[in-house]
Amino acid sequence: MKYKVLILLLFTITNVFVQKVTIYGIGDSTMADKVKPNENPEHGWLQVFPKFLTNDAKVINKAVNGRSTKSFIQEKRWDSIYKVLKPGDYVFIQFGHNDGKTTDSVRYTNPHTRYRYNLIRFVKESREKGAIPILFSSVCRRTFNEQGVLISSHVEYTQEARMIAKEYDVPFIDLEFHTEMLEIAYGPEKSKELHLHFKPGETPYYPEGKTDNTHYSLLGATEVSKIVAKQILLLESPLCDNLKKIIKPESASGGSKK
């Protein structure tokens, strides 16, 4: 009997040590997995993020095209994640693009009321399950004016994310700031390479061409993922120690290739 108990104890301890660090991603199309990844030029940043992680990481990307905090909750997508969250899991939270769609009652949220409290709900309910929420401000759009100035389109939403992170002591990565710096570094013309700019006939996936300044090409998604990996290593919260351990060491080196 004692031998069986010892074996069970050893099995349990072994499972604890070999258990992967699990990351759940909730958000919109800028981080979502895309269909036909070998053909589709569009990529979400969390879709390519695993290349910056060790084999001890497991990414479950639940971000979906076109979702706001409101529609993500109403479609029970958050409930399905909440049910399976376990202590030590990480939840990457990035919304805002679709919350700001004032012509869509299914998705729009007031940044200072429903959007704010939806984010707070994600944070609180993650913590209820012993999981660790990480807040991200929305990535910026490639919106340069005629003078070459990059214009923000998420002001109130990204500000709310910053405020909630501070008020609730949530690890925070300011992706709006870092992607602004990325777009500016590439410049008004070359930054098209970060997104989906194709002439008719240039790629079979978009035979009629494509002009999209929001979503990312493989290059753009990779650059944003690289930023996220570097910023994770800079997070000061001890709650992120296990997260830092699964970032490949080489992720901290190098810069944007322009």
PDB file of C-alpha atoms in Angstrom:
ATOM      1  CA  MET A   1       0.000   0.000   0.000  1.00  0.00           C
ATOM      2  CA  LYS A   2       2.815   2.379   0.943  1.00  0.00           C
ATOM      3  CA  TYR A   3       4.552   1.485  -2.319  1.00  0.00           C
ATOM      4  CA  LYS A   4       1.440   2.390  -4.317  1.00  0.00           C
ATOM      5  CA  VAL A   5       1.128   5.698  -2.472  1.00  0.00           C
ATOM      6  CA  LEU A   6       4.800   6.460  -3.186  1.00  0.00           C
ATOM      7  CA  ILE A   7       4.376   5.656  -6.883  1.00  0.00           C
ATOM      8  CA  LEU A   8       1.278   7.902  -7.040  1.00  0.00           C
ATOM      9  CA  LEU A   9       3.169  10.706  -5.306  1.00  0.00           C
ATOM     10  CA  LEU A  10       6.114  10.398  -7.694  1.00  0.00           C
ATOM     11  CA  PHE A  11       3.750  10.386 -10.665  1.00  0.00           C
ATOM     12  CA  THR A  12       2.045  13.540  -9.428  1.00  0.00           C
ATOM     13  CA  ILE A  13       5.344  15.330  -8.812  1.00  0.00           C
ATOM     14  CA  THR A  14       6.621  14.335 -12.260  1.00  0.00           C
ATOM     15  CA  ASN A  15       3.480  15.685 -13.906  1.00  0.00           C
ATOM     16  CA  VAL A  16       3.899  19.001 -12.098  1.00  0.00           C
ATOM     17  CA  PHE A  17       7.460  19.413 -13.375  1.00  0.00           C
ATOM     18  CA  VAL A  18       6.776  18.410 -16.984  1.00  0.00           C
ATOM     19  CA  GLN A  19       3.544  20.359 -17.317  1.00  0.00           C
ATOM     20  CA  LYS A  20       3.670  22.926 -20.093  1.00  0.00           C
ATOM     21  CA  VAL A  21       2.996  26.599 -19.515  1.00  0.00           C
ATOM     22  CA  THR A  22      -0.328  27.272 -21.210  1.00  0.00           C
ATOM     23  CA  ILE A  23      -1.198  30.592 -22.832  1.00  0.00           C
ATOM     24  CA  TYR A  24      -4.765  31.377 -23.858  1.00  0.00           C
ATOM     25  CA  GLY A  25      -5.257  34.245 -26.294  1.00  0.00           C
ATOM     26  CA  ILE A  26      -8.530  36.194 -26.427  1.00  0.00           C
ATOM     27  CA  GLY A  27      -9.013  39.053 -28.814  1.00  0.00           C
ATOM     28  CA  ASP A  28      -9.667  40.057 -32.398  1.00  0.00           C
ATOM     29  CA  SER A  29      -8.334  39.407 -35.900  1.00  0.00           C
ATOM     30  CA  THR A  30      -4.982  41.112 -35.351  1.00  0.00           C
ATOM     31  CA  MET A  31      -3.942  38.227 -33.091  1.00  0.00           C
ATOM     32  CA  ALA A  32      -6.153  35.393 -34.421  1.00  0.00           C
ATOM     33  CA  ASP A  33      -5.117  32.261 -36.308  1.00  0.00           C
ATOM     34  CA  LYS A  34      -5.986  32.485 -40.004  1.00  0.00           C
ATOM     35  CA  VAL A  35      -7.447  29.871 -42.340  1.00  0.00           C
ATOM     36  CA  LYS A  36      -5.153  28.192 -44.891  1.00  0.00           C
ATOM     37  CA  PRO A  37      -1.930  29.485 -43.298  1.00  0.00           C
ATOM     38  CA  ASN A  38       0.232  28.069 -46.083  1.00  0.00           C
ATOM     39  CA  GLU A  39      -1.691  30.051 -48.706  1.00  0.00           C
ATOM     40  CA  ASN A  40      -3.138  33.014 -46.845  1.00  0.00           C
ATOM     41  CA  PRO A  41      -0.782  36.043 -46.644  1.00  0.00           C
ATOM     42  CA  GLU A  42      -2.642  37.297 -43.543  1.00  0.00           C
ATOM     43  CA  HIS A  43      -1.359  36.264 -40.106  1.00  0.00           C
ATOM     44  CA  GLY A  44      -2.319  37.174 -36.561  1.00  0.00           C
ATOM     45  CA  TRP A  45       0.584  37.982 -34.256  1.00  0.00           C
ATOM     46  CA  LEU A  46      -0.341  35.264 -31.740  1.00  0.00           C
ATOM     47  CA  GLN A  47      -0.516  32.811 -34.624  1.00  0.00           C
ATOM     48  CA  VAL A  48       3.241  33.135 -35.182  1.00  0.00           C
ATOM     49  CA  PHE A  49       4.148  33.780 -31.537  1.00  0.00           C
ATOM     50  CA  PRO A  50       4.999  30.100 -30.799  1.00  0.00           C
ATOM     51  CA  LYS A  51       8.188  30.419 -32.888  1.00  0.00           C
ATOM     52  CA  PHE A  52       9.566  32.588 -30.052  1.00  0.00           C
ATOM     53  CA  LEU A  53       8.707  29.998 -27.384  1.00  0.00           C
ATOM     54  CA  THR A  54      10.367  26.842 -26.144  1.00  0.00           C
ATOM     55  CA  ASN A  55       8.786  23.397 -26.267  1.00  0.00           C
ATOM     56  CA  ASP A  56       7.589  23.938 -22.692  1.00  0.00           C
ATOM     57  CA  ALA A  57       4.904  26.320 -23.980  1.00  0.00           C
ATOM     58  CA  LYS A  58       1.418  25.607 -25.231  1.00  0.00           C
ATOM     59  CA  VAL A  59      -0.526  28.362 -27.008  1.00  0.00           C
ATOM     60  CA  ILE A  60      -4.305  28.047 -27.338  1.00  0.00           C
ATOM     61  CA  ASN A  61      -5.303  30.944 -29.552  1.00  0.00           C
ATOM     62  CA  LYS A  62      -9.006  31.711 -29.090  1.00  0.00           C
ATOM     63  CA  ALA A  63      -8.881  35.157 -30.674  1.00  0.00           C
ATOM     64  CA  VAL A  64     -11.413  35.452 -33.513  1.00  0.00           C
ATOM     65  CA  ASN A  65     -11.790  37.795 -36.457  1.00  0.00           C
ATOM     66  CA  GLY A  66     -14.293  40.594 -35.951  1.00  0.00           C
ATOM     67  CA  ARG A  67     -14.911  40.137 -32.233  1.00  0.00           C
ATOM     68  CA  SER A  68     -15.213  42.845 -29.621  1.00  0.00           C
ATOM     69  CA  THR A  69     -15.272  42.273 -25.869  1.00  0.00           C
ATOM     70  CA  LYS A  70     -19.066  42.354 -26.127  1.00  0.00           C
ATOM     71  CA  SER A  71     -19.518  39.814 -28.917  1.00  0.00           C
ATOM     72  CA  PHE A  72     -16.784  37.566 -27.520  1.00  0.00           C
ATOM     73  CA  ILE A  73     -18.742  37.331 -24.264  1.00  0.00           C
ATOM     74  CA  GLN A  74     -22.208  37.112 -25.834  1.00  0.00           C
ATOM     75  CA  GLU A  75     -21.138  34.240 -28.082  1.00  0.00           C
ATOM     76  CA  LYS A  76     -20.053  32.343 -24.940  1.00  0.00           C
ATOM     77  CA  ARG A  77     -16.460  32.218 -26.162  1.00  0.00           C
ATOM     78  CA  TRP A  78     -15.177  33.540 -22.847  1.00  0.00           C
ATOM     79  CA  ASP A  79     -17.314  31.073 -20.887  1.00  0.00           C
ATOM     80  CA  SER A  80     -15.765  28.160 -22.794  1.00  0.00           C
ATOM     81  CA  ILE A  81     -12.287  29.338 -21.785  1.00  0.00           C
ATOM     82  CA  TYR A  82     -13.202  30.187 -18.201  1.00  0.00           C
ATOM     83  CA  LYS A  83     -14.470  26.649 -17.646  1.00  0.00           C
ATOM     84  CA  VAL A  84     -11.097  25.071 -18.460  1.00  0.00           C
ATOM     85  CA  LEU A  85      -8.697  27.629 -16.984  1.00  0.00           C
ATOM     86  CA  LYS A  86      -6.410  26.209 -14.330  1.00  0.00           C
ATOM     87  CA  PRO A  87      -3.922  27.701 -11.864  1.00  0.00           C
ATOM     88  CA  GLY A  88      -0.781  28.951 -13.572  1.00  0.00           C
ATOM     89  CA  ASP A  89      -2.340  29.452 -17.006  1.00  0.00           C
ATOM     90  CA  TYR A  90      -1.799  32.809 -18.722  1.00  0.00           C
ATOM     91  CA  VAL A  91      -4.544  34.766 -20.502  1.00  0.00           C
ATOM     92  CA  PHE A  92      -3.433  37.281 -23.146  1.00  0.00           C
ATOM     93  CA  ILE A  93      -6.202  39.890 -23.551  1.00  0.00           C
ATOM     94  CA  GLN A  94      -6.284  42.288 -26.513  1.00  0.00           C
ATOM     95  CA  PHE A  95      -9.476  43.961 -27.722  1.00  0.00           C
ATOM     96  CA  GLY A  96     -10.459  47.386 -29.018  1.00  0.00           C
ATOM     97  CA  HIS A  97     -10.541  47.372 -32.825  1.00  0.00           C
ATOM     98  CA  ASN A  98     -14.119  46.134 -33.041  1.00  0.00           C
ATOM     99  CA  ASP A  99     -15.355  47.651 -29.784  1.00  0.00           C
ATOM    100  CA  GLY A 100     -14.997  50.998 -31.532  1.00  0.00           C
ATOM    101  CA  LYS A 101     -17.372  50.182 -34.417  1.00  0.00           C
ATOM    102  CA  THR A 102     -20.105  52.728 -33.729  1.00  0.00           C
ATOM    103  CA  THR A 103     -22.255  51.495 -36.640  1.00  0.00           C
ATOM    104  CA  ASP A 104     -22.509  47.945 -35.266  1.00  0.00           C
ATOM    105  CA  SER A 105     -24.729  47.391 -32.232  1.00  0.00           C
ATOM    106  CA  VAL A 106     -23.591  43.764 -31.907  1.00  0.00           C
ATOM    107  CA  ARG A 107     -19.971  44.790 -31.339  1.00  0.00           C
ATOM    108  CA  TYR A 108     -19.791  48.410 -30.213  1.00  0.00           C
ATOM    109  CA  THR A 109     -18.997  49.200 -26.585  1.00  0.00           C
ATOM    110  CA  ASN A 110     -18.627  52.536 -24.852  1.00  0.00           C
ATOM    111  CA  PRO A 111     -14.908  52.621 -23.948  1.00  0.00           C
ATOM    112  CA  HIS A 112     -15.549  54.029 -20.480  1.00  0.00           C
ATOM    113  CA  THR A 113     -18.384  51.716 -19.469  1.00  0.00           C
ATOM    114  CA  ARG A 114     -19.007  48.341 -21.120  1.00  0.00           C
ATOM    115  CA  TYR A 115     -15.534  47.969 -22.673  1.00  0.00           C
ATOM    116  CA  ARG A 116     -13.915  48.856 -19.363  1.00  0.00           C
ATOM    117  CA  TYR A 117     -16.023  46.448 -17.346  1.00  0.00           C
ATOM    118  CA  ASN A 118     -15.656  43.640 -19.871  1.00  0.00           C
ATOM    119  CA  LEU A 119     -11.871  43.887 -19.537  1.00  0.00           C
ATOM    120  CA  ILE A 120     -12.205  43.953 -15.751  1.00  0.00           C
ATOM    121  CA  ARG A 121     -14.385  40.837 -15.965  1.00  0.00           C
ATOM    122  CA  PHE A 122     -11.704  38.986 -17.955  1.00  0.00           C
ATOM    123  CA  VAL A 123      -9.108  39.984 -15.359  1.00  0.00           C
ATOM    124  CA  LYS A 124     -11.166  39.076 -12.300  1.00  0.00           C
ATOM    125  CA  GLU A 125     -12.503  35.790 -13.636  1.00  0.00           C
ATOM    126  CA  SER A 126      -9.051  34.696 -14.812  1.00  0.00           C
ATOM    127  CA  ARG A 127      -7.771  35.306 -11.311  1.00  0.00           C
ATOM    128  CA  GLU A 128     -10.708  33.414  -9.792  1.00  0.00           C
ATOM    129  CA  LYS A 129      -9.371  30.300 -11.520  1.00  0.00           C
ATOM    130  CA  GLY A 130      -5.790  30.969 -10.461  1.00  0.00           C
ATOM    131  CA  ALA A 131      -4.816  32.050 -13.996  1.00  0.00           C
ATOM    132  CA  ILE A 132      -2.697  35.122 -14.727  1.00  0.00           C
ATOM    133  CA  PRO A 133      -4.160  37.789 -17.031  1.00  0.00           C
ATOM    134  CA  ILE A 134      -1.869  39.903 -19.220  1.00  0.00           C
ATOM    135  CA  LEU A 135      -3.432  43.033 -20.732  1.00  0.00           C
ATOM    136  CA  PHE A 136      -2.395  44.395 -24.127  1.00  0.00           C
ATOM    137  CA  SER A 137      -3.428  47.688 -25.664  1.00  0.00           C
ATOM    138  CA  SER A 138      -4.638  47.401 -29.260  1.00  0.00           C
ATOM    139  CA  VAL A 139      -2.086  47.339 -32.041  1.00  0.00           C
ATOM    140  CA  CYS A 140      -2.170  50.516 -34.104  1.00  0.00           C
ATOM    141  CA  ARG A 141      -3.400  50.796 -37.656  1.00  0.00           C
ATOM    142  CA  ARG A 142      -1.146  51.955 -40.465  1.00  0.00           C
ATOM    143  CA  THR A 143      -2.787  55.368 -40.811  1.00  0.00           C
ATOM    144  CA  PHE A 144      -0.316  57.973 -42.008  1.00  0.00           C
ATOM    145  CA  ASN A 145      -1.627  61.402 -43.020  1.00  0.00           C
ATOM    146  CA  GLU A 146      -0.325  63.431 -45.971  1.00  0.00           C
ATOM    147  CA  GLN A 147       2.426  64.832 -43.777  1.00  0.00           C
ATOM    148  CA  GLY A 148       3.667  61.355 -42.857  1.00  0.00           C
ATOM    149  CA  VAL A 149       2.297  61.498 -39.303  1.00  0.00           C
ATOM    150  CA  LEU A 150       0.884  58.281 -37.875  1.00  0.00           C
ATOM    151  CA  ILE A 151      -2.621  58.932 -36.497  1.00  0.00           C
ATOM    152  CA  SER A 152      -4.058  56.968 -33.569  1.00  0.00           C
ATOM    153  CA  SER A 153      -7.502  55.413 -33.982  1.00  0.00           C
ATOM    154  CA  HIS A 154      -7.931  53.754 -30.569  1.00  0.00           C
ATOM    155  CA  VAL A 155      -7.315  56.607 -28.131  1.00  0.00           C
ATOM    156  CA  GLU A 156     -10.034  56.019 -25.516  1.00  0.00           C
ATOM    157  CA  TYR A 157      -9.877  52.231 -25.696  1.00  0.00           C
ATOM    158  CA  THR A 158      -6.135  51.938 -25.272  1.00  0.00           C
ATOM    159  CA  GLN A 159      -6.226  54.498 -22.474  1.00  0.00           C
ATOM    160  CA  GLU A 160      -8.811  52.421 -20.610  1.00  0.00           C
ATOM    161  CA  ALA A 161      -6.597  49.338 -20.960  1.00  0.00           C
ATOM    162  CA  ARG A 162      -3.691  51.273 -19.437  1.00  0.00           C
ATOM    163  CA  MET A 163      -5.840  52.523 -16.555  1.00  0.00           C
ATOM    164  CA  ILE A 164      -7.255  49.074 -15.767  1.00  0.00           C
ATOM    165  CA  ALA A 165      -3.780  47.543 -15.785  1.00  0.00           C
ATOM    166  CA  LYS A 166      -2.673  50.118 -13.226  1.00  0.00           C
ATOM    167  CA  GLU A 167      -5.800  49.984 -11.057  1.00  0.00           C
ATOM    168  CA  TYR A 168      -5.906  46.182 -10.893  1.00  0.00           C
ATOM    169  CA  ASP A 169      -2.137  45.594 -10.922  1.00  0.00           C
ATOM    170  CA  VAL A 170      -2.269  43.594 -14.145  1.00  0.00           C
ATOM    171  CA  PRO A 171       0.921  42.908 -16.142  1.00  0.00           C
ATOM    172  CA  PHE A 172       0.595  45.160 -19.189  1.00  0.00           C
ATOM    173  CA  ILE A 173       2.199  45.420 -22.617  1.00  0.00           C
ATOM    174  CA  ASP A 174       1.482  48.664 -24.457  1.00  0.00           C
ATOM    175  CA  LEU A 175       1.210  47.255 -27.964  1.00  0.00           C
ATOM    176  CA  GLU A 176      -0.250  50.473 -29.306  1.00  0.00           C
ATOM    177  CA  PHE A 177       2.954  52.314 -28.418  1.00  0.00           C
ATOM    178  CA  HIS A 178       5.296  49.589 -29.638  1.00  0.00           C
ATOM    179  CA  THR A 179       3.463  49.047 -32.928  1.00  0.00           C
ATOM    180  CA  GLU A 180       3.397  52.801 -33.484  1.00  0.00           C
ATOM    181  CA  MET A 181       7.180  52.782 -33.133  1.00  0.00           C
ATOM    182  CA  LEU A 182       7.342  49.823 -35.538  1.00  0.00           C
ATOM    183  CA  GLU A 183       5.228  51.545 -38.207  1.00  0.00           C
ATOM    184  CA  ILE A 184       7.193  54.785 -37.870  1.00  0.00           C
ATOM    185  CA  ALA A 185      10.512  52.929 -38.083  1.00  0.00           C
ATOM    186  CA  TYR A 186       9.435  51.363 -41.367  1.00  0.00           C
ATOM    187  CA  GLY A 187       7.987  54.653 -42.631  1.00  0.00           C
ATOM    188  CA  PRO A 188       4.847  55.582 -44.608  1.00  0.00           C
ATOM    189  CA  GLU A 189       5.770  53.563 -47.699  1.00  0.00           C
ATOM    190  CA  LYS A 190       7.804  50.572 -46.499  1.00  0.00           C
ATOM    191  CA  SER A 191       5.344  49.897 -43.644  1.00  0.00           C
ATOM    192  CA  LYS A 192       2.969  48.542 -46.310  1.00  0.00           C
ATOM    193  CA  GLU A 193       5.109  45.389 -46.112  1.00  0.00           C
ATOM    194  CA  LEU A 194       3.866  44.850 -42.551  1.00  0.00           C
ATOM    195  CA  HIS A 195       0.294  44.679 -43.828  1.00  0.00           C
ATOM    196  CA  LEU A 196      -1.668  43.395 -46.811  1.00  0.00           C
ATOM    197  CA  HIS A 197      -0.856  45.482 -49.871  1.00  0.00           C
ATOM    198  CA  PHE A 198      -1.075  43.521 -53.100  1.00  0.00           C
ATOM    199  CA  LYS A 199      -1.636  44.543 -56.695  1.00  0.00           C
ATOM    200  CA  PRO A 200      -4.094  42.555 -58.840  1.00  0.00           C
ATOM    201  CA  GLY A 201      -2.486  39.251 -59.789  1.00  0.00           C
ATOM    202  CA  GLU A 202       0.388  39.634 -57.324  1.00  0.00           C
ATOM    203  CA  THR A 203      -0.774  36.776 -55.092  1.00  0.00           C
ATOM    204  CA  PRO A 204      -3.219  33.943 -55.902  1.00  0.00           C
ATOM    205  CA  TYR A 205      -5.020  34.450 -52.584  1.00  0.00           C
ATOM    206  CA  TYR A 206      -6.089  37.974 -53.579  1.00  0.00           C
ATOM    207  CA  PRO A 207      -6.398  37.796 -57.373  1.00  0.00           C
ATOM    208  CA  GLU A 208      -8.064  41.211 -57.510  1.00  0.00           C
ATOM    209  CA  GLY A 209      -5.502  42.784 -55.187  1.00  0.00           C
ATOM    210  CA  LYS A 210      -5.765  43.943 -51.580  1.00  0.00           C
ATOM    211  CA  THR A 211      -5.240  47.107 -49.541  1.00  0.00           C
ATOM    212  CA  ASP A 212      -5.479  46.508 -45.796  1.00  0.00           C
ATOM    213  CA  ASN A 213      -3.742  48.702 -43.235  1.00  0.00           C
ATOM    214  CA  THR A 214      -5.028  46.884 -40.141  1.00  0.00           C
ATOM    215  CA  HIS A 215      -4.160  43.216 -40.562  1.00  0.00           C
ATOM    216  CA  TYR A 216      -0.670  41.783 -40.776  1.00  0.00           C
ATOM    217  CA  SER A 217       1.430  40.007 -43.333  1.00  0.00           C
ATOM    218  CA  LEU A 218       3.725  37.261 -42.080  1.00  0.00           C
ATOM    219  CA  LEU A 219       6.443  39.895 -41.717  1.00  0.00           C
ATOM    220  CA  GLY A 220       4.194  42.199 -39.713  1.00  0.00           C
ATOM    221  CA  ALA A 221       2.881  39.444 -37.447  1.00  0.00           C
ATOM    222  CA  THR A 222       6.429  38.230 -36.831  1.00  0.00           C
ATOM    223  CA  GLU A 223       7.651  41.718 -35.955  1.00  0.00           C
ATOM    224  CA  VAL A 224       4.803  42.195 -33.479  1.00  0.00           C
ATOM    225  CA  SER A 225       5.413  38.757 -31.952  1.00  0.00           C
ATOM    226  CA  LYS A 226       9.062  39.661 -31.534  1.00  0.00           C
ATOM    227  CA  ILE A 227       8.029  42.831 -29.694  1.00  0.00           C
ATOM    228  CA  VAL A 228       5.741  40.837 -27.395  1.00  0.00           C
ATOM    229  CA  ALA A 229       8.504  38.329 -26.575  1.00  0.00           C
ATOM    230  CA  LYS A 230      10.919  41.132 -25.694  1.00  0.00           C
ATOM    231  CA  GLN A 231       8.350  42.994 -23.609  1.00  0.00           C
ATOM    232  CA  ILE A 232       7.434  39.865 -21.654  1.00  0.00           C
ATOM    233  CA  LEU A 233      11.067  39.586 -20.576  1.00  0.00           C
ATOM    234  CA  LEU A 234      10.824  43.141 -19.223  1.00  0.00           C
ATOM    235  CA  LEU A 235       7.679  42.587 -17.138  1.00  0.00           C
ATOM    236  CA  GLU A 236       8.441  43.127 -13.459  1.00  0.00           C
ATOM    237  CA  SER A 237       5.649  41.082 -11.905  1.00  0.00           C
ATOM    238  CA  PRO A 238       6.856  37.823 -10.288  1.00  0.00           C
ATOM    239  CA  LEU A 239       3.664  36.274 -11.672  1.00  0.00           C
ATOM    240  CA  CYS A 240       5.334  36.354 -15.077  1.00  0.00           C
ATOM    241  CA  ASP A 241       8.423  34.371 -14.065  1.00  0.00           C
ATOM    242  CA  ASN A 242       7.136  31.125 -15.600  1.00  0.00           C
ATOM    243  CA  LEU A 243       6.143  33.016 -18.732  1.00  0.00           C
ATOM    244  CA  LYS A 244       9.653  34.415 -19.094  1.00  0.00           C
ATOM    245  CA  LYS A 245      11.140  30.926 -18.838  1.00  0.00           C
ATOM    246  CA  ILE A 246       9.442  29.793 -22.041  1.00  0.00           C
ATOM    247  CA  ILE A 247      10.703  32.713 -24.156  1.00  0.00           C
ATOM    248  CA  LYS A 248      13.616  31.580 -26.339  1.00  0.00           C
ATOM    249  CA  PRO A 249      16.818  33.443 -25.331  1.00  0.00           C
ATOM    250  CA  GLU A 250      17.439  34.619 -28.900  1.00  0.00           C
ATOM    251  CA  SER A 251      14.076  36.430 -28.837  1.00  0.00           C
ATOM    252  CA  ALA A 252      15.649  39.179 -26.751  1.00  0.00           C
ATOM    253  CA  SER A 253      18.235  40.024 -29.396  1.00  0.00           C
ATOM    254  CA  GLY A 254      18.032  41.768 -32.716  1.00  0.00           C
ATOM    255  CA  GLY A 255      15.749  44.510 -33.970  1.00  0.00           C
ATOM    256  CA  SER A 256      13.347  45.276 -36.768  1.00  0.00           C
ATOM    257  CA  LYS A 257      14.632  44.488 -40.246  1.00  0.00           C
ATOM    258  CA  LYS A 258      13.712  47.347 -42.518  1.00  0.00           C
TER     259      LYS A 258
END
